[in-house]
N, CA, C and O atoms as a Tinker XYZ file with bonds, in Angstrom:
   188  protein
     1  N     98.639000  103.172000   98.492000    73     2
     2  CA    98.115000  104.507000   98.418000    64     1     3
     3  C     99.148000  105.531000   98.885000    63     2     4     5
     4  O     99.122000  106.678000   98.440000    81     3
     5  N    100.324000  105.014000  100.035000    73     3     6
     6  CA   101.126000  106.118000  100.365000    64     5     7
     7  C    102.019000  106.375000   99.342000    63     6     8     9
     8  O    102.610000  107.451000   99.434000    81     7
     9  N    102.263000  105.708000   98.435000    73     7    10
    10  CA   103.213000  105.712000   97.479000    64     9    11
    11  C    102.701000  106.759000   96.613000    63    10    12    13
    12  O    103.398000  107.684000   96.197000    81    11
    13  N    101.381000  106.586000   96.330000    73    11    14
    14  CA   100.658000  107.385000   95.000000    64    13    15
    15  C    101.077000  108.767000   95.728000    63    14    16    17
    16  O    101.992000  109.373000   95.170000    81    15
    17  N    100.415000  109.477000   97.154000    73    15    18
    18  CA   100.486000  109.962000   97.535000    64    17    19
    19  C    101.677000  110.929000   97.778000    63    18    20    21
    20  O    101.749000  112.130000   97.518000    81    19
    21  N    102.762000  109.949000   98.444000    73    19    22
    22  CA   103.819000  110.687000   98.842000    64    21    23
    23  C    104.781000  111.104000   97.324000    63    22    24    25
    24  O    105.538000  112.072000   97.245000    81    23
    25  N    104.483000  110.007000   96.110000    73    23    26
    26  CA   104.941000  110.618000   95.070000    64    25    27
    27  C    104.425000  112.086000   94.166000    63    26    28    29
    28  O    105.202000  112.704000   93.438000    81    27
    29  N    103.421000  112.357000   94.315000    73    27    30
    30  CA   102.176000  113.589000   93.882000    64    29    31
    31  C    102.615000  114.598000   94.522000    63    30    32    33
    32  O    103.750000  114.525000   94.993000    81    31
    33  N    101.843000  115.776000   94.701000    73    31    34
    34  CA   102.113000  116.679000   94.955000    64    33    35
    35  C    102.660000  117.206000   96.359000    63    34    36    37
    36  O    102.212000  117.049000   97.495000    81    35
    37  N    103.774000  117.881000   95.891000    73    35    38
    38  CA   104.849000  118.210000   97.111000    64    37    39
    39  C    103.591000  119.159000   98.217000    63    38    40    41
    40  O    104.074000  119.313000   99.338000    81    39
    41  N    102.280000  119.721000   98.093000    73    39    42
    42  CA   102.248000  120.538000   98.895000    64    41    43
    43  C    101.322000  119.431000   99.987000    63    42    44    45
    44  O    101.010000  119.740000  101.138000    81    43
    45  N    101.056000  118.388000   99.464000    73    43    46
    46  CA   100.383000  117.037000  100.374000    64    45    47
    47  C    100.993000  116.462000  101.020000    63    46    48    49
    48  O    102.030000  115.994000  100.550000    81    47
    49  N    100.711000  116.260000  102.165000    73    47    50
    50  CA   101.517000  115.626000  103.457000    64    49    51
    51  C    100.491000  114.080000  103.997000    63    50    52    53
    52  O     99.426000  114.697000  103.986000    81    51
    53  N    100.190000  113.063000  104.300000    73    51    54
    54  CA    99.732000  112.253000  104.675000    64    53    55
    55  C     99.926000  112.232000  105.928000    63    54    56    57
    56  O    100.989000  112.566000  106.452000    81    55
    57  N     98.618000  111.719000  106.716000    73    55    58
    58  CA    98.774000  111.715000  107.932000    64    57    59
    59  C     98.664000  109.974000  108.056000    63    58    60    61
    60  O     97.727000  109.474000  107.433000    81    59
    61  N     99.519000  109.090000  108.782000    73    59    62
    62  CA    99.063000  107.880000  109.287000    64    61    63
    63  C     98.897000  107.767000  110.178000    63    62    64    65
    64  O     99.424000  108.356000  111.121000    81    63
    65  N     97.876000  106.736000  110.189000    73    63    66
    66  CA    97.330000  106.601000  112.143000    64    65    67
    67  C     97.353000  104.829000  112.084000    63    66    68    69
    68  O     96.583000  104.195000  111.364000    81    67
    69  N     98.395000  104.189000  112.989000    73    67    70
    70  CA    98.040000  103.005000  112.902000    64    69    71
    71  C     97.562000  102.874000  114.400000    63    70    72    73
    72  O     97.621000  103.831000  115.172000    81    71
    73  N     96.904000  101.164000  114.905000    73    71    74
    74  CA    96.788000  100.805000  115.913000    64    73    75
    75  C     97.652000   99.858000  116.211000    63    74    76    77
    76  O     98.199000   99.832000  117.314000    81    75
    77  N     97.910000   98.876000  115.183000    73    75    78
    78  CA    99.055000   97.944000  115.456000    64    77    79
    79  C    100.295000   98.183000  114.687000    63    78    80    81
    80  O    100.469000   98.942000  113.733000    81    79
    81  N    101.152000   97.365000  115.301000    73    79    82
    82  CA   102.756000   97.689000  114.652000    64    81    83
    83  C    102.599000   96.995000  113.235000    63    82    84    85
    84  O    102.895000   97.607000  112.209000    81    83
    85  N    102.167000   95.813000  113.219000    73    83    86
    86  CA   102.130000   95.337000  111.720000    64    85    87
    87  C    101.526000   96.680000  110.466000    63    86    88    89
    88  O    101.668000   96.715000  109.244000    81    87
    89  N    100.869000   97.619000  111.377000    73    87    90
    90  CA    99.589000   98.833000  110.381000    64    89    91
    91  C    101.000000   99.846000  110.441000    63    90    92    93
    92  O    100.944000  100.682000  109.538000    81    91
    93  N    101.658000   99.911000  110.888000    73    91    94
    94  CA   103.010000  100.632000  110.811000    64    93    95
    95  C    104.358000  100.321000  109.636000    63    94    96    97
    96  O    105.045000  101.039000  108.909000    81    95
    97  N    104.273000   98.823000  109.931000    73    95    98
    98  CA   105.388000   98.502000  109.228000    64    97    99
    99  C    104.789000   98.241000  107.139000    63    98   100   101
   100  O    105.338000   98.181000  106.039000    81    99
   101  N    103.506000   98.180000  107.670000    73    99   102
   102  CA   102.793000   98.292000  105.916000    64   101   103
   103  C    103.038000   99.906000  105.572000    63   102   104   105
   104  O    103.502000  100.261000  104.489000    81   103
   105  N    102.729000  100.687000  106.458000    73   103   106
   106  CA   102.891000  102.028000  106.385000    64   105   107
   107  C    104.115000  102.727000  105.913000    63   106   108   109
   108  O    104.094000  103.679000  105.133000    81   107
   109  N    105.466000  102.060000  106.569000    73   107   110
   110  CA   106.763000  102.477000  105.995000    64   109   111
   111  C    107.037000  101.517000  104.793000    63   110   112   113
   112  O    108.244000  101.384000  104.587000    81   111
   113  N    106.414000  100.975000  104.140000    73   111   114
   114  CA   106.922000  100.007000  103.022000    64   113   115
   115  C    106.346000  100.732000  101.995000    63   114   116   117
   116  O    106.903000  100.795000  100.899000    81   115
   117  N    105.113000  101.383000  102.259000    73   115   118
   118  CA   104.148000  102.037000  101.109000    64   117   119
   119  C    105.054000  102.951000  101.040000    63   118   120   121
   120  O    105.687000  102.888000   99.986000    81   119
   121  N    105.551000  104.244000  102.138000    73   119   122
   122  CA   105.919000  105.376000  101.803000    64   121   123
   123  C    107.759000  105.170000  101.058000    63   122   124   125
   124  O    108.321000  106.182000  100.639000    81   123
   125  N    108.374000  103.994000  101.007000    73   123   126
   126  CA   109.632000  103.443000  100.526000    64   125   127
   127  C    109.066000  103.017000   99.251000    63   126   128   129
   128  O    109.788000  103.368000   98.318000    81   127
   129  N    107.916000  102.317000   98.854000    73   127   130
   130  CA   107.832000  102.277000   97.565000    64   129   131
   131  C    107.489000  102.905000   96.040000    63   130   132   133
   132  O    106.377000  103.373000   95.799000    81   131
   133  N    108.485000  102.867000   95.112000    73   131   134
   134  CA   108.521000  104.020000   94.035000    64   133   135
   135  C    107.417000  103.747000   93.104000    63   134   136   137
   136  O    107.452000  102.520000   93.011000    81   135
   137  N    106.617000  104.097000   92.483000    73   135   138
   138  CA   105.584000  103.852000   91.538000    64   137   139
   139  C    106.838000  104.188000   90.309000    63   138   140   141
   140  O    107.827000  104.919000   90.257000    81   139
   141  N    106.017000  102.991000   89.189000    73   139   142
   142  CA   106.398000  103.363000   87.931000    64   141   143
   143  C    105.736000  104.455000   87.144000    63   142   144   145
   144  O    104.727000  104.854000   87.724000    81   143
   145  N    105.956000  105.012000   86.114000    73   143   146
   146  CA   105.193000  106.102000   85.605000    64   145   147
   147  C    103.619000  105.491000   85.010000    63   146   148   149
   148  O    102.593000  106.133000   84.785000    81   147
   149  N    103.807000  104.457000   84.906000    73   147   150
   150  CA   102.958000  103.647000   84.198000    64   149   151
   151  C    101.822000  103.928000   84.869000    63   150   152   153
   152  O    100.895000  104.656000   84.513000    81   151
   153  N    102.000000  103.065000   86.246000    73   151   154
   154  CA   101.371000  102.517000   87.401000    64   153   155
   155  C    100.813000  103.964000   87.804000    63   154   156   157
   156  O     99.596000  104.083000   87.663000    81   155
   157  N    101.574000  105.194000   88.332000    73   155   158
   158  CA   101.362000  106.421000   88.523000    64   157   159
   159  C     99.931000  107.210000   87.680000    63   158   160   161
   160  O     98.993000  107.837000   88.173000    81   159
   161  N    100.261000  106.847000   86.139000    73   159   162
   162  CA    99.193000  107.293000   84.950000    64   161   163
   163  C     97.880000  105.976000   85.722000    63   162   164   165
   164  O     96.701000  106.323000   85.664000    81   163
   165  N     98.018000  105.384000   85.998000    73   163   166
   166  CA    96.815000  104.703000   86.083000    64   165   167
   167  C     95.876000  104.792000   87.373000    63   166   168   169
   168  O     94.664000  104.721000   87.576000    81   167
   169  N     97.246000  105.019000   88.297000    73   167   170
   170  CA    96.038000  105.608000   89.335000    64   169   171
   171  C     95.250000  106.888000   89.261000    63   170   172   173
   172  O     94.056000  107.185000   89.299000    81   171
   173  N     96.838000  107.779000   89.094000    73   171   174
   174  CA    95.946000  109.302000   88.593000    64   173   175
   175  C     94.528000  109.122000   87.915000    63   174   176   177
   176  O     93.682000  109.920000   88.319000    81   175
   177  N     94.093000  108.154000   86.892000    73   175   178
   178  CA    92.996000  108.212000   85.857000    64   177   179
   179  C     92.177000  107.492000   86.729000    63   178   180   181
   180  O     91.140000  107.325000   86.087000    81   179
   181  N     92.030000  106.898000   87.973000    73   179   182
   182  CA    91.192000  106.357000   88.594000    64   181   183
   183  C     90.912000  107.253000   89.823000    63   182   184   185
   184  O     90.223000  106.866000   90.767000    81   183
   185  N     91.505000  108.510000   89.753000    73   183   186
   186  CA    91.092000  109.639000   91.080000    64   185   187
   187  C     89.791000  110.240000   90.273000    63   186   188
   188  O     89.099000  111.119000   90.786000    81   187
């Protein structure tokens, strides 16, 4: 979801809140990972 997110619109900022470090390190992998345009069209159509 941070991916969808942090790729979309520049005026959206995400807030994360983890409790554990493992909820952190999923957290920086989402916001490092690039969506394809594909993948991108398909979530968009599922908002």
């Amino acid at each position: 979801m941070l991916a969808w997110l942090t790729g979309g619109d520049p005026s959206l900022t995400p807030i994360v809140g983890v409790s554990r470090p493992e909820q952190l390190d999923e957290a920086v992998a989402g916001v490092a990972l690039e969506l394809r345009a594909e993948h991108r069209a398909l979530l968009d159509g599922a908002a």
